[in-house]
């Protein structure tokens, strides 16, 4: 039996661990435990996702909460170490690129516990993004590198990681999307918000570079407010963004901009399915809109997920009003070339991860 410790900490981790826990749970030679670091702790940022995605209750919650990067990372390191020493797992599985990911990978590697990273190899080549540092460090520490898109394989090889450690398995986040799409369609969120399929926009913003500086946020909000004069725009607001957004919108004419608290997984998925356009600075939403075929405008200067642009419906707008305005116009124009799905974004990525881990466990 291979004993695996899974780690989740922040909202974008939860839809990635859900299919992994399921696939590992149904594999005869794998047993799993789950640690929640507590990086995200609000009802709408954490518990709701466990409920909707039927993720088992964590075996332990480290309760680290918010803080500076150093504080948050240090607290996870400090609190995961005794858990690793007590449970002595054969493998720690970390997902994504949040502070909890890198902290648990580091603690495990220092104790000689092998690490598997799911969503390895993605690179924005922008070290001003905290997530890029987390990705590079986590991959450097990982024994098994599970990659979601082709560019990830190339990036890891270019960094000198041995080919036999790299496994191109597809996208576990898309496993969750495909598994829950039908349930999401039964949500009444459109009625609740008074909007009609195909006739509204959706916005999410939470990157520190976009929302922490009042000037940057105003620059980004300009074209979004213009868009909201043409069609309703729903903006589920991340807790980091809320105070800055309220300040930036004070005195502005909000058009039909509807700001709401963070939504659960199913309601947000339903919202994306029916959207005419999605504007975001999230990584995962670039992937989800690609699979849903919904035009996406990414409010960033780079993306670590190039398949969403090469194959999907995503376009990089930059962070200036001019760039965002242009990208919105292009995204609202009639669809151009036919789009295709990135390879292996087929709903079976987690099963591939479980198969590789089981074989790795037997070979040890
Ligand atoms: C984190 C991840 C980011 C991910 C995002 C998704 C890192 C470095 N960043 O950013 O990659 O895209 O999650 O949400 O790990 N807060 C609450 N309630 C919560 C959680 C946070 O109110 O449940 C507030 C706190 O004021 C906190 C702030 O949000 O200080 C930021 O939270 P934090 O976990 O530091 O980073 P995120 O911006 O959420």
Coordinates of C-alpha atoms and ligand atoms in Angstrom, one line a residue:
X1 CA 0.0 0.0 0.0
X2 CA 1.3 3.5 -0.9
X3 CA 0.3 6.1 1.7
X4 CA -0.3 9.4 0.2
X5 CA -0.8 12.8 1.9
X6 CA -2.7 15.3 -0.2
X7 CA -2.5 19.0 0.5
X8 CA -5.0 21.8 -0.2
X9 CA -4.9 25.3 1.1
X10 CA -6.6 27.9 -1.1
X11 CA -9.7 28.1 -3.3
X12 CA -8.0 27.1 -6.6
X13 CA -6.7 23.9 -4.9
X14 CA -10.0 22.5 -4.0
X15 CA -11.3 21.7 -7.6
X16 CA -7.9 20.1 -8.2
X17 CA -7.8 17.8 -5.2
X18 CA -11.5 16.7 -5.6
X19 CA -10.9 14.3 -8.6
X20 CA -7.5 13.3 -7.2
X21 CA -9.0 12.1 -3.9
X22 CA -11.6 10.2 -5.8
X23 CA -9.2 8.6 -8.2
X24 CA -6.8 7.7 -5.4
X25 CA -9.6 6.4 -3.3
X26 CA -10.8 3.9 -5.9
X27 CA -7.3 2.6 -6.5
X28 CA -6.6 -0.6 -4.6
X29 CA -2.9 0.1 -3.8
X30 CA -3.3 3.7 -2.7
X31 CA -4.5 5.2 0.6
X32 CA -5.0 8.9 1.1
X33 CA -5.2 11.5 3.8
X34 CA -5.9 15.1 3.4
X35 CA -4.4 18.2 5.0
X36 CA -6.1 21.6 4.7
X37 CA -3.6 24.3 5.5
X38 CA -6.3 26.9 6.3
X39 CA -4.8 29.5 3.9
X40 CA -8.4 30.2 2.8
X41 CA -10.9 29.9 5.6
X42 CA -14.0 31.9 4.7
X43 CA -17.2 29.9 4.2
X44 CA -17.4 31.0 0.5
X45 CA -13.6 30.5 -0.1
X46 CA -13.3 27.1 1.4
X47 CA -16.2 25.1 3.1
X48 CA -18.7 25.6 0.3
X49 CA -16.2 24.0 -2.1
X50 CA -15.8 20.9 0.1
X51 CA -19.6 20.6 0.3
X52 CA -20.3 21.1 -3.4
X53 CA -17.4 19.0 -4.7
X54 CA -18.0 16.3 -2.1
X55 CA -14.4 16.5 -0.9
X56 CA -13.9 14.4 2.3
X57 CA -13.4 16.3 5.5
X58 CA -9.7 17.1 5.9
X59 CA -7.9 14.8 8.4
X60 CA -6.2 17.9 9.8
X61 CA -6.6 21.6 9.4
X62 CA -3.4 23.6 10.0
X63 CA -5.4 26.9 10.5
X64 CA -2.7 29.1 9.2
X65 CA -5.0 31.9 7.9
X66 CA -3.8 35.1 6.2
X67 CA -0.5 37.0 6.6
X68 CA 2.4 38.2 4.6
X69 CA 4.0 35.7 2.2
X70 CA 6.8 34.9 4.7
X71 CA 4.4 34.6 7.6
X72 CA 1.9 32.4 5.8
X73 CA 4.6 30.1 4.3
X74 CA 6.5 29.9 7.6
X75 CA 3.4 28.9 9.5
X76 CA 2.5 26.2 7.0
X77 CA 6.1 24.9 7.2
X78 CA 6.1 24.9 11.0
X79 CA 2.6 23.2 11.3
X80 CA 3.0 20.6 8.5
X81 CA 6.3 19.2 9.8
X82 CA 4.9 17.3 12.9
X83 CA 2.0 16.0 10.7
X84 CA 4.6 14.5 8.3
X85 CA 6.7 13.1 11.1
X86 CA 3.6 11.5 12.7
X87 CA 2.0 10.1 9.6
X88 CA 5.2 9.3 7.7
X89 CA 3.5 9.2 4.2
X90 CA 5.3 7.6 1.2
X91 CA 4.4 10.6 -0.9
X92 CA 3.0 14.1 -0.5
X93 CA 0.8 15.4 -3.4
X94 CA 0.7 19.2 -3.8
X95 CA -1.4 21.0 -6.5
X96 CA -1.2 24.4 -8.2
X97 CA 1.0 27.3 -7.2
X98 CA -0.2 28.9 -3.9
X99 CA 1.9 29.5 -0.8
X100 CA 0.6 26.3 0.8
X101 CA 1.8 24.3 -2.2
X102 CA 5.4 25.5 -2.0
X103 CA 5.5 25.3 1.8
X104 CA 4.3 21.7 2.1
X105 CA 6.7 20.6 -0.8
X106 CA 9.6 22.2 1.1
X107 CA 8.7 20.7 4.5
X108 CA 8.3 17.2 2.9
X109 CA 11.5 17.4 0.8
X110 CA 13.5 18.4 3.9
X111 CA 12.2 15.4 5.7
X112 CA 13.1 13.1 2.8
X113 CA 9.5 12.5 1.8
X114 CA 9.0 12.4 -2.0
X115 CA 6.8 15.1 -3.5
X116 CA 4.4 14.9 -6.4
X117 CA 3.4 18.2 -8.0
X118 CA 0.1 18.3 -10.0
X119 CA 0.1 21.2 -12.5
X120 CA 3.9 21.2 -12.8
X121 CA 5.9 23.0 -15.4
X122 CA 3.7 26.1 -16.0
X123 CA 5.8 29.2 -16.3
X124 CA 4.8 32.9 -16.9
X125 CA 8.5 33.8 -16.8
X126 CA 7.5 36.7 -14.5
X127 CA 9.1 36.5 -11.1
X128 CA 7.1 39.5 -9.9
X129 CA 4.2 37.0 -9.6
X130 CA 4.3 35.2 -6.2
X131 CA 2.8 32.1 -7.9
X132 CA 5.7 31.9 -10.4
X133 CA 8.2 31.7 -7.5
X134 CA 6.0 29.0 -5.9
X135 CA 5.9 27.1 -9.2
X136 CA 9.6 27.1 -9.8
X137 CA 10.5 26.1 -6.3
X138 CA 7.9 23.4 -6.0
X139 CA 9.0 21.8 -9.3
X140 CA 12.6 21.9 -8.2
X141 CA 11.7 19.9 -5.1
X142 CA 9.3 17.4 -6.7
X143 CA 10.1 13.8 -7.6
X144 CA 7.0 13.3 -9.7
X145 CA 5.9 16.1 -12.1
X146 CA 2.4 15.9 -13.4
X147 CA 1.9 18.3 -16.3
X148 CA -1.4 19.7 -17.7
X149 CA -0.3 21.1 -21.0
X150 CA 2.5 20.6 -23.5
X151 CA 4.4 23.8 -22.7
X152 CA 4.9 22.5 -19.1
X153 CA 6.9 19.5 -20.4
X154 CA 9.1 21.8 -22.5
X155 CA 9.7 24.1 -19.6
X156 CA 10.7 21.3 -17.2
X157 CA 13.0 19.8 -19.8
X158 CA 14.6 23.2 -20.4
X159 CA 15.2 23.4 -16.6
X160 CA 17.0 20.1 -16.8
X161 CA 14.4 18.0 -15.0
X162 CA 14.8 14.3 -16.1
X163 CA 12.2 13.2 -18.6
X164 CA 11.3 10.1 -16.6
X165 CA 10.0 12.3 -13.8
X166 CA 7.7 14.2 -16.1
X167 CA 4.2 12.8 -16.8
X168 CA 1.9 14.6 -19.2
X169 CA -1.5 13.6 -17.8
X170 CA -3.9 16.5 -18.7
X171 CA -5.8 18.9 -16.5
X172 CA -7.4 17.8 -13.2
X173 CA -9.3 21.1 -12.9
X174 CA -11.1 20.1 -16.1
X175 CA -11.9 16.7 -14.7
X176 CA -14.0 18.6 -12.1
X177 CA -15.5 21.0 -14.6
X178 CA -16.7 18.1 -16.8
X179 CA -18.0 16.1 -13.8
X180 CA -20.1 19.0 -12.4
X181 CA -21.2 20.8 -15.5
X182 CA -24.7 19.2 -15.6
X183 CA -25.3 19.9 -11.9
X184 CA -24.2 23.5 -12.4
X185 CA -26.8 24.0 -15.1
X186 CA -29.5 23.4 -12.5
X187 CA -28.3 26.4 -10.5
X188 CA -30.8 29.3 -10.4
X189 CA -28.0 32.0 -10.2
X190 CA -29.0 33.6 -13.5
X191 CA -32.6 34.2 -12.3
X192 CA -31.4 35.4 -8.9
X193 CA -29.2 38.0 -10.6
X194 CA -31.8 38.9 -13.2
X195 CA -29.7 38.0 -16.2
X196 CA -30.3 36.0 -19.3
X197 CA -28.2 33.3 -21.0
X198 CA -25.7 34.7 -23.5
X199 CA -26.3 38.3 -22.7
X200 CA -24.0 39.3 -19.9
X201 CA -20.3 39.5 -19.0
X202 CA -18.4 38.1 -15.9
X203 CA -15.4 39.7 -14.2
X204 CA -13.0 38.4 -11.6
X205 CA -9.9 40.3 -10.4
X206 CA -7.6 39.4 -7.5
X207 CA -4.0 39.5 -8.5
X208 CA -2.1 41.8 -6.2
X209 CA -0.5 43.7 -9.2
X210 CA -4.0 44.5 -10.4
X211 CA -6.0 45.2 -7.3
X212 CA -3.6 46.4 -4.6
X213 CA -2.7 49.7 -6.3
X214 CA -5.6 52.2 -6.6
X215 CA -4.2 53.6 -9.9
X216 CA -3.9 50.2 -11.6
X217 CA -7.3 49.1 -10.4
X218 CA -8.9 52.3 -11.8
X219 CA -7.1 51.8 -15.2
X220 CA -8.6 48.3 -15.4
X221 CA -12.1 49.3 -14.2
X222 CA -12.5 52.0 -16.9
X223 CA -13.2 49.6 -19.8
X224 CA -15.1 47.2 -17.6
X225 CA -17.5 50.1 -16.6
X226 CA -17.9 51.0 -20.3
X227 CA -18.7 47.3 -21.1
X228 CA -21.3 47.4 -18.3
X229 CA -23.2 50.2 -20.2
X230 CA -23.7 47.7 -23.1
X231 CA -24.6 44.6 -21.1
X232 CA -24.9 43.5 -17.5
X233 CA -21.5 42.6 -16.0
X234 CA -21.4 40.3 -12.9
X235 CA -18.4 40.7 -10.6
X236 CA -18.0 38.2 -7.8
X237 CA -15.5 40.0 -5.6
X238 CA -12.5 38.2 -4.0
X239 CA -12.0 39.3 -0.3
X240 CA -8.6 40.8 -1.3
X241 CA -10.3 43.0 -3.9
X242 CA -13.4 44.1 -1.9
X243 CA -12.1 47.1 0.0
X244 CA -10.1 48.5 -3.0
X245 CA -13.0 48.0 -5.3
X246 CA -15.4 49.8 -3.0
X247 CA -13.0 52.7 -2.8
X248 CA -12.4 52.8 -6.6
X249 CA -16.2 52.6 -7.4
X250 CA -17.1 55.4 -5.0
X251 CA -18.5 58.2 -7.1
X252 CA -18.3 56.2 -10.4
X253 CA -21.3 55.5 -12.5
X254 CA -21.4 51.7 -12.4
X255 CA -23.6 51.1 -15.4
X256 CA -25.0 47.6 -15.0
X257 CA -22.0 46.3 -13.0
X258 CA -23.4 43.9 -10.4
X259 CA -20.9 43.2 -7.6
X260 CA -21.6 40.1 -5.5
X261 CA -19.7 38.1 -2.8
X262 CA -17.6 35.2 -3.9
X263 CA -19.8 32.5 -5.4
X264 CA -19.6 28.7 -4.9
X265 CA -18.2 26.4 -7.6
X266 CA -21.5 25.4 -9.2
X267 CA -22.9 28.9 -9.4
X268 CA -19.8 30.3 -10.9
X269 CA -19.5 27.5 -13.4
X270 CA -23.2 28.2 -14.4
X271 CA -22.3 31.9 -14.8
X272 CA -19.4 31.1 -17.1
X273 CA -21.3 28.7 -19.3
X274 CA -23.9 31.4 -20.1
X275 CA -21.5 34.4 -20.4
X276 CA -21.0 36.4 -23.6
X277 CA -17.5 37.3 -22.3
X278 CA -15.4 36.7 -19.3
X279 CA -12.7 39.1 -18.0
X280 CA -10.2 37.8 -15.5
X281 CA -6.7 37.7 -14.0
X282 CA -7.2 34.1 -12.7
X283 CA -5.2 31.2 -14.1
X284 CA -7.9 28.6 -13.8
X285 CA -10.6 30.6 -15.4
X286 CA -8.5 30.9 -18.6
X287 CA -8.6 27.1 -18.7
X288 CA -12.2 26.7 -17.8
X289 CA -13.4 29.2 -20.5
X290 CA -11.2 27.4 -23.0
X291 CA -13.1 24.2 -22.4
X292 CA -16.5 26.0 -22.3
X293 CA -15.8 27.9 -25.6
X294 CA -16.5 31.2 -23.9
X295 CA -14.4 34.3 -25.0
X296 CA -12.0 35.2 -22.3
X297 CA -10.0 38.4 -21.9
X298 CA -7.1 38.0 -19.5
X299 CA -6.1 41.1 -17.7
X300 CA -2.4 40.3 -17.4
X301 CA 0.7 40.8 -19.5
X302 CA 1.6 37.1 -19.7
X303 CA 0.1 33.7 -19.1
X304 CA 1.6 30.5 -17.8
X305 CA -1.1 28.7 -19.7
X306 CA -0.3 29.3 -23.4
X307 CA -2.6 26.4 -24.7
X308 CA -5.6 28.6 -23.7
X309 CA -4.4 31.2 -26.3
X310 CA -3.1 28.8 -29.0
X311 CA -6.1 26.5 -28.9
X312 CA -8.7 28.1 -26.7
X313 CA -10.7 31.3 -26.5
X314 CA -8.4 33.3 -24.4
X315 CA -6.6 36.6 -25.3
X316 CA -4.1 38.5 -23.4
X317 CA -5.1 42.1 -22.9
X318 CA -2.4 43.6 -20.7
X319 CA -3.4 45.9 -17.9
X320 CA -4.0 49.2 -19.7
X321 CA -7.4 50.6 -20.5
X322 CA -6.5 50.7 -24.2
X323 CA -5.4 47.1 -24.3
X324 CA -8.4 45.8 -22.4
X325 CA -10.8 47.9 -24.5
X326 CA -9.3 46.4 -27.7
X327 CA -9.4 42.9 -26.4
X328 CA -13.1 43.3 -25.3
X329 CA -14.0 44.5 -28.9
X330 CA -12.1 41.5 -30.4
X331 CA -13.7 39.0 -28.0
X332 CA -17.2 40.3 -28.7
X333 CA -16.7 40.1 -32.5
X334 CA -18.2 37.1 -34.2
X335 CA -16.1 34.0 -33.5
X336 CA -13.0 33.5 -35.7
X337 CA -11.3 30.2 -36.4
X338 CA -12.6 27.0 -34.9
X339 CA -11.2 26.3 -31.5
X340 CA -10.0 23.0 -30.1
X341 CA -9.4 21.5 -26.7
X342 CA -5.9 21.1 -25.4
X343 CA -4.8 17.4 -25.5
X344 CA -5.9 15.3 -22.5
X345 CA -8.3 17.9 -21.1
X346 CA -10.8 15.1 -21.2
X347 CA -12.0 14.4 -17.6
X348 CA -9.5 11.6 -16.9
X349 CA -6.4 13.4 -15.7
X350 CA -6.7 12.4 -12.1
X351 CA -7.0 8.7 -13.0
X352 CA -3.8 9.0 -15.0
X353 CA -2.1 10.6 -11.9
X354 CA -3.3 7.7 -9.7
X355 CA -2.0 5.1 -12.2
X356 CA 1.4 6.6 -12.3
X357 CA 1.6 7.0 -8.5
X358 CA 0.5 3.4 -8.0
X359 CA 3.2 2.1 -10.4
X360 CA 5.8 4.4 -8.7
X361 CA 4.8 3.1 -5.3
X362 CA 5.1 -0.6 -6.4
X363 CA 8.6 0.1 -7.9
X364 CA 10.0 1.5 -4.7
Ligands
LIG1 C1 -4.2 33.1 -3.2 C2 -3.1 32.6 -4.0 C3 -3.4 32.9 -5.5 C4 -4.7 32.3 -5.9 C5 -5.8 32.9 -4.9 C6 -7.2 32.5 -5.3 C7 -0.8 32.7 -3.0 C8 0.5 33.4 -3.1 N1 -1.8 33.3 -3.7 O1 -4.3 34.5 -3.3 O2 -2.4 32.2 -6.3 O3 -5.0 32.7 -7.2 O4 -5.4 32.5 -3.6 O5 -8.1 33.0 -4.4 O6 -0.9 31.7 -2.4 N2 -9.0 36.5 2.7 C9 -10.2 36.4 3.3 N3 -10.7 35.1 3.5 C10 -10.1 34.0 3.1 C11 -8.9 34.1 2.4 C12 -8.3 35.3 2.2 O7 -10.8 37.4 3.7 O8 -10.7 32.9 3.2 C13 -8.4 37.8 2.5 C14 -7.5 38.2 3.5 O9 -7.6 39.6 3.7 C15 -6.1 38.0 3.0 C16 -6.3 38.2 1.5 O10 -7.7 37.8 1.2 O11 -5.1 38.8 3.5 C17 -5.4 37.5 0.6 O12 -5.4 36.1 0.9 P1 -4.1 35.2 0.5 O13 -4.4 33.8 0.9 O14 -2.9 35.8 1.1 O15 -3.9 35.3 -1.0 P2 -5.0 35.4 -2.2 O16 -5.0 36.8 -2.7 O17 -6.3 34.8 -1.8

